[in-house]
Amino acid sequence: MNITFKQLEAFFFSAKSGSFSAAAVLLHTTQSAMSKRVAEVESACGTPLLHRTPRGLELTHAGRQLMPMAEESQRLLARIQQEIGTDRTLRGSLRIGVTELIALTWLTHFVQRMQRDHPGLMLEPVVDAGLKLFDGLEANRLDLAIMPGTFWGKGYTTVRVGQVEDLWVASPKLKLPRRALKPHEFAAYPMLEQSTGAAKNRFYAAWRAEHGFRFNQVFATNSTTVLRELTIGGLGISQLALDYVRDDIDAGRLRIVRSDPMPPPMVYGAVYRSDGFNPALARVADLAAELCDFSLRANQNVRAPAARRRRKATA
């Protein structure tokens, strides 16, 4: 019996996803290649491993026996590539999802660093709301997503990338009290929110409910840029990243609205499937944690690390 890692990979992901086409998308190959490799494993084992049904692929008895060994083979291969390989340069393509705030701040610097260190790697950034990015992970349309949240289920690995102070802000035109507002007092003012697809809403939902925040007049938008503009225009209070609107606060276009209690920092994580067996994902997540800086702008030079630390310390 002569079964290769590639063949076991095809069998494992075809069985896991329930179709050759879904596995092909995940592994960046063709449906016919996946089907051929699985057929080769079945020939080597001398028995069918997958039932082809109208509902999709289903494991046979022999397939269920092979499944844990196929999974272990992928873990072993990933370990060999990560620990023994002499060439640490990443190759191929990775589809990475990010939120708009990341795209407006440090994404450009992250892509430039990846291109410099890994010229053989093609990054495909996708910008969308956090919950839609997670949908992309579940559907295998994305390899990794960077978004608010620290836990997305047992089937996913989350690496902490960084955090932002996400504070209430408003235009001075609203003439809000200078004292800290109680949670119930927010109901007296128009609120500007991000749309329901934002992972930020999920991140803060439990905290807001715990402290009794009420918002009776809510206007929603799916764009961080539009949210900032509407807030500067005096249309309501919004919750925005302090680093992103710091220049607006310094220029007097916005002011921080204090509350009792104040919102906790919003934590960002790099999320990917735990069963992906792709060592590149862990390295990409670590680099994202190294470069995460929400005070940057796309056309701004990266500051020295010491200067960046001083800026964060004064936030």
XYZ file of C-alpha atoms in Angstrom:
315
model
C 0.000 0.000 0.000
C 1.481 3.343 -1.083
C -0.674 6.291 0.032
C 0.683 9.841 -0.126
C 0.043 12.843 2.093
C -1.716 14.542 -0.830
C -4.127 11.650 -1.214
C -4.903 11.546 2.506
C -5.381 15.317 2.448
C -7.916 14.985 -0.378
C -9.788 12.232 1.463
C -9.834 14.091 4.793
C -11.082 17.434 3.472
C -13.573 15.860 1.053
C -15.090 13.861 3.911
C -14.985 16.864 6.248
C -16.696 19.238 3.832
C -19.030 16.652 2.300
C -18.121 17.411 -1.315
C -15.179 17.314 -3.710
C -15.912 20.845 -4.930
C -15.836 22.395 -1.432
C -12.598 20.572 -0.633
C -11.116 21.745 -3.933
C -11.865 25.378 -3.055
C -10.268 24.933 0.360
C -7.099 23.364 -1.075
C -6.844 25.630 -4.142
C -7.164 22.825 -6.673
C -9.798 21.299 -8.962
C -12.740 19.043 -8.210
C -11.447 16.392 -10.623
C -8.066 16.339 -8.840
C -9.768 15.786 -5.491
C -11.945 12.980 -6.858
C -8.945 11.297 -8.489
C -6.858 11.364 -5.288
C -9.683 9.910 -3.200
C -10.189 7.161 -5.788
C -6.468 6.363 -5.515
C -6.759 6.007 -1.723
C -9.772 3.718 -2.160
C -7.868 1.622 -4.688
C -4.898 1.307 -2.330
C -7.183 0.319 0.567
C -9.187 -2.039 -1.611
C -12.541 -0.742 -0.395
C -14.818 2.306 -0.826
C -14.242 5.063 1.701
C -16.928 7.534 0.669
C -20.502 7.027 -0.513
C -21.441 9.395 -3.362
C -25.055 10.383 -2.540
C -27.387 13.184 -3.785
C -26.921 14.841 -0.389
C -23.133 14.777 -0.690
C -20.280 12.552 0.422
C -20.788 10.193 3.361
C -18.194 8.028 5.084
C -18.339 4.261 4.764
C -17.381 2.027 7.688
C -13.808 1.843 6.356
C -13.835 5.600 5.821
C -14.757 6.208 9.451
C -11.841 4.006 10.495
C -9.417 5.913 8.270
C -10.637 9.408 9.202
C -8.698 9.867 12.498
C -5.508 8.537 10.899
C -5.933 10.884 7.920
C -6.378 13.785 10.331
C -3.236 12.775 12.213
C -1.316 12.615 8.930
C -2.192 16.243 8.227
C -1.023 17.308 11.672
C 2.242 15.454 11.126
C 2.761 17.034 7.713
C 2.130 20.516 9.100
C 4.617 19.839 11.909
C 7.271 18.638 9.439
C 6.799 21.734 7.280
C 6.955 24.069 10.267
C 9.806 22.535 12.239
C 12.046 20.794 9.706
C 11.673 22.844 6.538
C 14.732 24.965 5.778
C 12.892 27.456 3.559
C 10.773 29.643 5.834
C 9.355 31.655 2.934
C 5.609 31.287 2.451
C 4.224 30.542 -1.006
C 0.870 30.118 -2.673
C -2.167 32.276 -1.941
C -4.029 33.205 1.218
C -7.450 34.825 1.412
C -7.453 37.123 4.445
C -10.543 38.950 5.697
C -10.255 42.237 7.603
C -12.661 44.821 8.942
C -12.879 48.314 7.481
C -11.032 49.824 10.434
C -8.026 47.608 9.684
C -8.218 48.514 5.987
C -8.203 52.211 6.903
C -5.234 51.901 9.259
C -2.543 49.180 9.226
C -3.561 46.809 6.410
C -1.305 48.483 3.818
C 1.765 48.113 6.055
C 0.873 44.505 6.779
C 0.602 43.663 3.056
C 3.861 45.492 2.282
C 5.691 43.507 4.975
C 4.255 40.213 3.688
C 5.344 41.067 0.132
C 8.841 41.912 1.344
C 9.318 38.792 3.476
C 7.364 36.333 1.310
C 7.491 37.402 -2.361
C 6.108 34.026 -3.451
C 2.924 34.505 -1.419
C -0.146 36.155 -2.929
C -2.470 37.787 -0.403
C -6.127 38.301 -1.295
C -7.542 40.789 1.246
C -11.323 40.907 1.670
C -12.845 43.865 3.536
C -16.226 43.279 5.172
C -18.158 43.345 8.437
C -16.853 40.945 11.064
C -19.797 38.527 11.115
C -19.709 38.281 7.330
C -16.001 37.521 7.529
C -16.772 34.674 9.898
C -19.373 33.396 7.430
C -16.549 33.375 4.879
C -14.410 31.252 7.193
C -17.227 28.779 7.712
C -17.834 28.510 3.960
C -14.074 28.142 3.236
C -14.065 31.342 1.194
C -11.459 32.782 3.594
C -8.362 31.215 5.126
C -8.056 33.698 8.004
C -10.007 36.696 9.311
C -8.908 39.514 11.629
C -11.861 40.953 13.537
C -13.190 41.833 17.011
C -13.697 38.898 19.346
C -11.641 36.383 21.282
C -13.619 33.157 20.877
C -15.436 31.886 17.779
C -16.058 28.257 18.720
C -14.062 25.119 19.426
C -13.355 24.519 15.753
C -11.414 27.784 15.398
C -8.056 29.062 16.615
C -7.981 32.709 17.701
C -4.687 34.585 18.126
C -4.930 37.906 19.963
C -3.716 40.614 17.580
C -4.317 43.835 19.471
C -6.953 46.110 20.931
C -8.441 49.571 20.517
C -10.043 52.015 22.888
C -13.530 52.208 21.366
C -15.103 55.245 23.003
C -18.281 57.270 22.706
C -17.678 60.376 20.596
C -19.864 63.223 19.332
C -19.633 66.606 17.691
C -19.437 69.634 20.021
C -22.542 70.817 18.111
C -24.662 68.406 20.189
C -23.756 70.302 23.379
C -23.747 67.180 25.511
C -23.079 67.453 29.261
C -19.412 67.447 30.235
C -20.119 65.020 33.074
C -20.225 61.271 32.612
C -23.580 60.048 31.317
C -25.366 57.181 33.032
C -26.301 54.261 30.751
C -30.019 55.131 30.721
C -29.276 58.737 29.699
C -28.021 57.650 26.275
C -31.660 57.019 25.287
C -32.198 60.799 25.181
C -29.755 61.308 22.298
C -29.605 60.020 18.727
C -27.192 57.108 18.341
C -25.158 56.234 15.268
C -24.303 52.542 15.061
C -22.629 50.102 12.726
C -24.945 47.651 10.974
C -25.920 44.317 12.501
C -23.193 42.446 10.585
C -20.432 44.129 12.597
C -18.583 41.844 15.016
C -18.119 44.948 17.153
C -21.840 44.825 18.049
C -21.472 41.216 19.197
C -18.349 42.115 21.176
C -20.139 44.860 23.153
C -23.671 43.378 23.322
C -23.261 41.586 26.657
C -21.437 44.530 28.261
C -24.121 47.017 27.176
C -26.908 44.738 28.395
C -25.170 44.154 31.727
C -24.936 47.877 32.440
C -28.349 48.848 31.097
C -27.417 50.992 28.106
C -30.513 52.006 26.142
C -30.581 53.508 22.663
C -33.986 54.671 21.433
C -32.938 56.556 18.314
C -30.472 54.470 16.328
C -29.203 55.129 12.810
C -27.089 52.346 11.293
C -24.470 52.265 8.549
C -22.112 49.542 7.343
C -19.244 52.000 6.796
C -16.798 53.232 9.434
C -15.948 56.198 7.193
C -19.602 57.205 6.865
C -20.115 56.717 10.607
C -17.277 59.128 11.323
C -18.633 61.725 8.870
C -22.154 61.536 10.285
C -20.784 61.931 13.805
C -18.711 64.970 12.831
C -21.864 66.379 11.212
C -23.581 66.379 14.586
C -26.172 63.705 13.810
C -25.583 61.699 16.974
C -23.275 59.868 19.359
C -21.230 56.957 18.003
C -18.645 54.531 19.346
C -15.409 54.801 17.371
C -11.791 53.770 17.813
C -9.896 56.495 19.651
C -6.794 56.094 17.478
C -8.902 56.470 14.317
C -10.555 59.753 15.398
C -7.708 61.198 17.479
C -6.962 63.867 14.860
C -10.642 64.867 14.808
C -10.611 65.219 18.603
C -7.392 67.278 18.510
C -8.934 69.533 15.823
C -12.157 70.037 17.796
C -14.383 68.248 15.281
C -15.230 65.562 17.834
C -15.114 65.176 21.598
C -15.078 62.118 23.852
C -18.402 61.503 25.582
C -17.717 60.013 28.998
C -19.994 57.359 30.422
C -20.252 55.582 33.761
C -18.926 52.954 33.147
C -16.717 53.567 30.122
C -16.570 50.901 27.359
C -13.825 48.294 27.780
C -11.146 48.004 25.064
C -12.201 46.091 21.974
C -9.912 43.106 21.378
C -9.076 41.942 17.852
C -8.159 38.383 16.987
C -6.830 36.541 13.952
C -9.191 33.606 13.455
C -8.718 30.470 11.368
C -9.966 26.895 11.303
C -8.205 24.617 13.774
C -8.364 21.723 11.293
C -6.734 23.679 8.466
C -3.262 22.189 9.128
C -1.683 25.182 7.405
C 1.376 26.386 9.376
C 1.353 29.591 7.339
C -1.800 30.744 9.122
C -0.120 30.778 12.541
C 2.814 32.750 11.116
C 0.496 35.250 9.416
C -1.436 35.678 12.679
C 1.813 36.305 14.602
C 2.900 38.918 12.056
C -0.495 40.623 12.322
C -0.015 40.827 16.088
C 3.437 42.360 15.550
C 2.243 45.012 13.074
C -1.191 45.846 14.484
C -1.366 49.626 14.991
C -4.722 51.357 14.668
C -3.115 54.809 14.880
C -1.552 54.354 11.426
C -2.960 55.479 8.110
C -2.461 53.735 4.760
C -0.245 56.521 3.367
C 1.673 57.087 6.597
C 5.198 55.877 7.282
C 5.500 53.239 9.987
C 6.910 54.719 13.166
C 9.792 53.166 15.053
C 8.608 50.594 17.619
C 9.663 52.761 20.571
C 7.658 55.720 19.258
C 4.668 53.465 18.689
C 4.840 52.203 22.269
C 4.946 55.761 23.614
C 1.883 56.689 21.551
C -0.052 53.681 22.841
C 0.988 54.402 26.418
C -0.611 57.869 26.237
C -3.860 56.645 24.655
